[in-house]
Amino acid sequence: MKTIDRLVKTATLIGAVSSCSPAYNYSYQAFLTIPRMHVSHKLQNNFLFIYSGMDSEIPMCLIGTEGQDGIRIRDGVIPPVMFTTTDSSTFDMNYCHKQRDYIGIAHYHNGACYPSPVDIERFVNDERAKLELIVCDVDKEEGRVGMNFTFKRR
């Protein structure tokens, strides 16, 4: 029941955004407490390079901060990956937790731009994660990166 209780406290925001625009501001009327999101240009470029043409789910530890002005994601670090397929991956979560200012996980989904039940369970059980970011619909030529943010209500 603990997982279900935490899951109920999780809010989801879906947004497809262009990587060529300035810092992003996200809002969604159904949830008045969705924080503003700022994704660094460095990380956007990393998403374009790493996930363009990708068909495997490669995880990335997100580095950033949460403040009065929202959540700022400034960088990402790929942890040691033991196994990856088109719809799953096994990686060293402890590596992410050791990163200073760790705030969550990003990974690529080919097709559906929303977290799977396994993603949600991992996210809900990760006490340190503030968000889960699904990267999808990446087109390097057009400079487009789709992103789905799932937040924990605090």
Short mmCIF file of C-alpha atoms in Angstrom, two decimals:
data_model
loop_
_atom_site.label_atom_id
_atom_site.label_comp_id
_atom_site.label_asym_id
_atom_site.label_seq_id
_atom_site.Cartn_x
_atom_site.Cartn_y
_atom_site.Cartn_z
CA MET A 1 0.00 0.00 0.00
CA LYS A 2 2.93 2.36 0.59
CA THR A 3 3.71 2.45 -3.14
CA ILE A 4 0.07 3.12 -4.03
CA ASP A 5 -0.14 5.92 -1.44
CA ARG A 6 2.95 7.58 -2.91
CA LEU A 7 1.68 7.07 -6.44
CA VAL A 8 -1.51 8.93 -5.62
CA LYS A 9 0.66 11.90 -4.62
CA THR A 10 2.38 11.96 -8.01
CA ALA A 11 1.39 14.49 -10.68
CA THR A 12 2.13 14.11 -14.37
CA LEU A 13 2.78 16.83 -16.90
CA ILE A 14 3.24 16.08 -20.57
CA GLY A 15 4.84 18.55 -22.94
CA ALA A 16 6.57 18.29 -26.28
CA VAL A 17 9.03 21.13 -26.54
CA SER A 18 11.53 22.40 -29.04
CA SER A 19 15.15 22.31 -27.97
CA CYS A 20 15.82 25.59 -29.76
CA SER A 21 13.71 27.72 -27.44
CA PRO A 22 14.89 29.48 -24.27
CA ALA A 23 14.32 28.09 -20.75
CA TYR A 24 10.94 26.42 -20.52
CA ASN A 25 8.01 27.35 -18.36
CA TYR A 26 5.49 24.56 -17.91
CA SER A 27 2.03 24.81 -16.48
CA TYR A 28 -1.03 22.64 -16.65
CA GLN A 29 -4.44 23.81 -15.50
CA ALA A 30 -5.48 20.53 -13.85
CA PHE A 31 -2.65 20.86 -11.31
CA LEU A 32 -2.10 24.35 -9.95
CA THR A 33 1.11 23.35 -8.17
CA ILE A 34 3.17 22.24 -11.20
CA PRO A 35 6.58 23.87 -10.82
CA ARG A 36 8.21 25.93 -13.54
CA MET A 37 10.76 23.87 -15.45
CA HIS A 38 14.12 25.07 -16.73
CA VAL A 39 16.14 22.60 -18.82
CA SER A 40 19.68 23.77 -19.65
CA HIS A 41 20.66 24.09 -23.30
CA LYS A 42 23.60 21.76 -22.56
CA LEU A 43 21.21 19.01 -21.48
CA GLN A 44 18.86 19.65 -24.40
CA ASN A 45 21.80 19.24 -26.78
CA ASN A 46 22.84 16.05 -24.98
CA PHE A 47 19.32 14.66 -25.46
CA LEU A 48 19.48 15.48 -29.18
CA PHE A 49 22.87 13.80 -29.60
CA ILE A 50 22.36 10.76 -27.36
CA TYR A 51 18.73 9.90 -28.11
CA SER A 52 18.46 10.81 -31.82
CA GLY A 53 17.89 7.55 -33.73
CA MET A 54 18.01 5.62 -30.44
CA ASP A 55 15.89 2.53 -29.97
CA SER A 56 17.18 1.58 -26.50
CA GLU A 57 16.17 2.96 -23.15
CA ILE A 58 19.34 4.67 -21.89
CA PRO A 59 18.93 6.19 -18.39
CA MET A 60 20.46 9.48 -17.27
CA CYS A 61 20.81 10.80 -13.70
CA LEU A 62 19.48 14.37 -13.64
CA ILE A 63 21.39 17.05 -11.78
CA GLY A 64 19.66 20.22 -10.69
CA THR A 65 17.92 22.16 -7.97
CA GLU A 66 14.43 23.03 -6.83
CA GLY A 67 13.78 26.57 -5.65
CA GLN A 68 11.17 29.32 -5.52
CA ASP A 69 11.49 29.82 -9.28
CA GLY A 70 10.83 26.13 -10.06
CA ILE A 71 13.04 23.18 -10.96
CA ARG A 72 16.29 23.82 -12.80
CA ILE A 73 17.83 20.81 -14.54
CA ARG A 74 21.37 21.76 -15.47
CA ASP A 75 23.07 18.47 -16.37
CA GLY A 76 22.77 14.72 -16.77
CA VAL A 77 25.14 11.82 -16.10
CA ILE A 78 24.77 8.34 -17.59
CA PRO A 79 25.14 5.75 -14.80
CA PRO A 80 26.69 2.30 -15.27
CA VAL A 81 24.16 0.38 -17.40
CA MET A 82 24.05 -3.39 -17.06
CA PHE A 83 21.27 -4.14 -19.54
CA THR A 84 19.05 -2.21 -21.95
CA THR A 85 16.31 -3.01 -24.47
CA THR A 86 13.76 -0.95 -26.35
CA ASP A 87 11.49 -0.81 -23.30
CA SER A 88 13.61 -1.43 -20.21
CA SER A 89 17.02 -0.95 -18.65
CA THR A 90 18.91 -2.09 -15.60
CA PHE A 91 21.36 0.42 -14.15
CA ASP A 92 23.15 1.39 -10.95
CA MET A 93 20.70 3.69 -9.12
CA ASN A 94 23.23 4.16 -6.30
CA TYR A 95 25.48 5.91 -8.81
CA CYS A 96 22.73 8.48 -9.36
CA HIS A 97 22.17 8.91 -5.64
CA LYS A 98 25.87 9.69 -5.17
CA GLN A 99 25.66 12.63 -7.59
CA ARG A 100 25.54 16.01 -5.89
CA ASP A 101 22.16 17.70 -6.55
CA TYR A 102 20.57 14.53 -7.98
CA ILE A 103 16.88 15.24 -8.66
CA GLY A 104 15.66 12.35 -10.80
CA ILE A 105 16.03 10.11 -13.85
CA ALA A 106 15.62 10.80 -17.56
CA HIS A 107 15.42 8.10 -20.19
CA TYR A 108 14.25 7.61 -23.76
CA HIS A 109 11.02 6.01 -24.89
CA ASN A 110 10.65 5.11 -28.55
CA GLY A 111 6.97 5.78 -29.21
CA ALA A 112 4.86 6.31 -26.09
CA CYS A 113 5.94 9.49 -24.32
CA TYR A 114 4.79 8.58 -20.84
CA PRO A 115 6.23 6.54 -17.96
CA SER A 116 5.62 2.79 -17.87
CA PRO A 117 4.33 1.08 -14.72
CA VAL A 118 7.94 0.03 -13.96
CA ASP A 119 9.09 3.65 -14.37
CA ILE A 120 6.37 4.88 -12.01
CA GLU A 121 7.18 2.26 -9.38
CA ARG A 122 10.89 3.08 -9.47
CA PHE A 123 10.16 6.82 -9.31
CA VAL A 124 7.69 6.53 -6.44
CA ASN A 125 10.13 4.39 -4.43
CA ASP A 126 13.07 6.72 -5.07
CA GLU A 127 12.98 8.94 -1.98
CA ARG A 128 15.43 11.46 -3.48
CA ALA A 129 13.81 11.88 -6.90
CA LYS A 130 11.75 15.01 -7.46
CA LEU A 131 10.90 14.20 -11.08
CA GLU A 132 10.98 11.57 -13.80
CA LEU A 133 11.66 12.78 -17.33
CA ILE A 134 10.74 10.72 -20.39
CA VAL A 135 12.48 11.88 -23.56
CA CYS A 136 10.69 11.02 -26.80
CA ASP A 137 10.10 12.19 -30.36
CA VAL A 138 13.72 13.32 -30.86
CA ASP A 139 14.56 14.74 -34.27
CA LYS A 140 18.13 16.03 -34.58
CA GLU A 141 17.53 17.63 -37.99
CA GLU A 142 14.58 19.67 -36.72
CA GLY A 143 16.14 20.24 -33.29
CA ARG A 144 13.08 18.76 -31.58
CA VAL A 145 12.96 16.94 -28.24
CA GLY A 146 9.68 15.76 -26.72
CA MET A 147 9.62 15.59 -22.93
CA ASN A 148 7.20 14.22 -20.34
CA PHE A 149 7.78 15.33 -16.75
CA THR A 150 6.31 13.42 -13.80
CA PHE A 151 6.56 15.23 -10.46
CA LYS A 152 6.09 14.27 -6.84
CA ARG A 153 3.77 16.53 -4.92
CA ARG A 154 5.48 17.75 -1.79
#
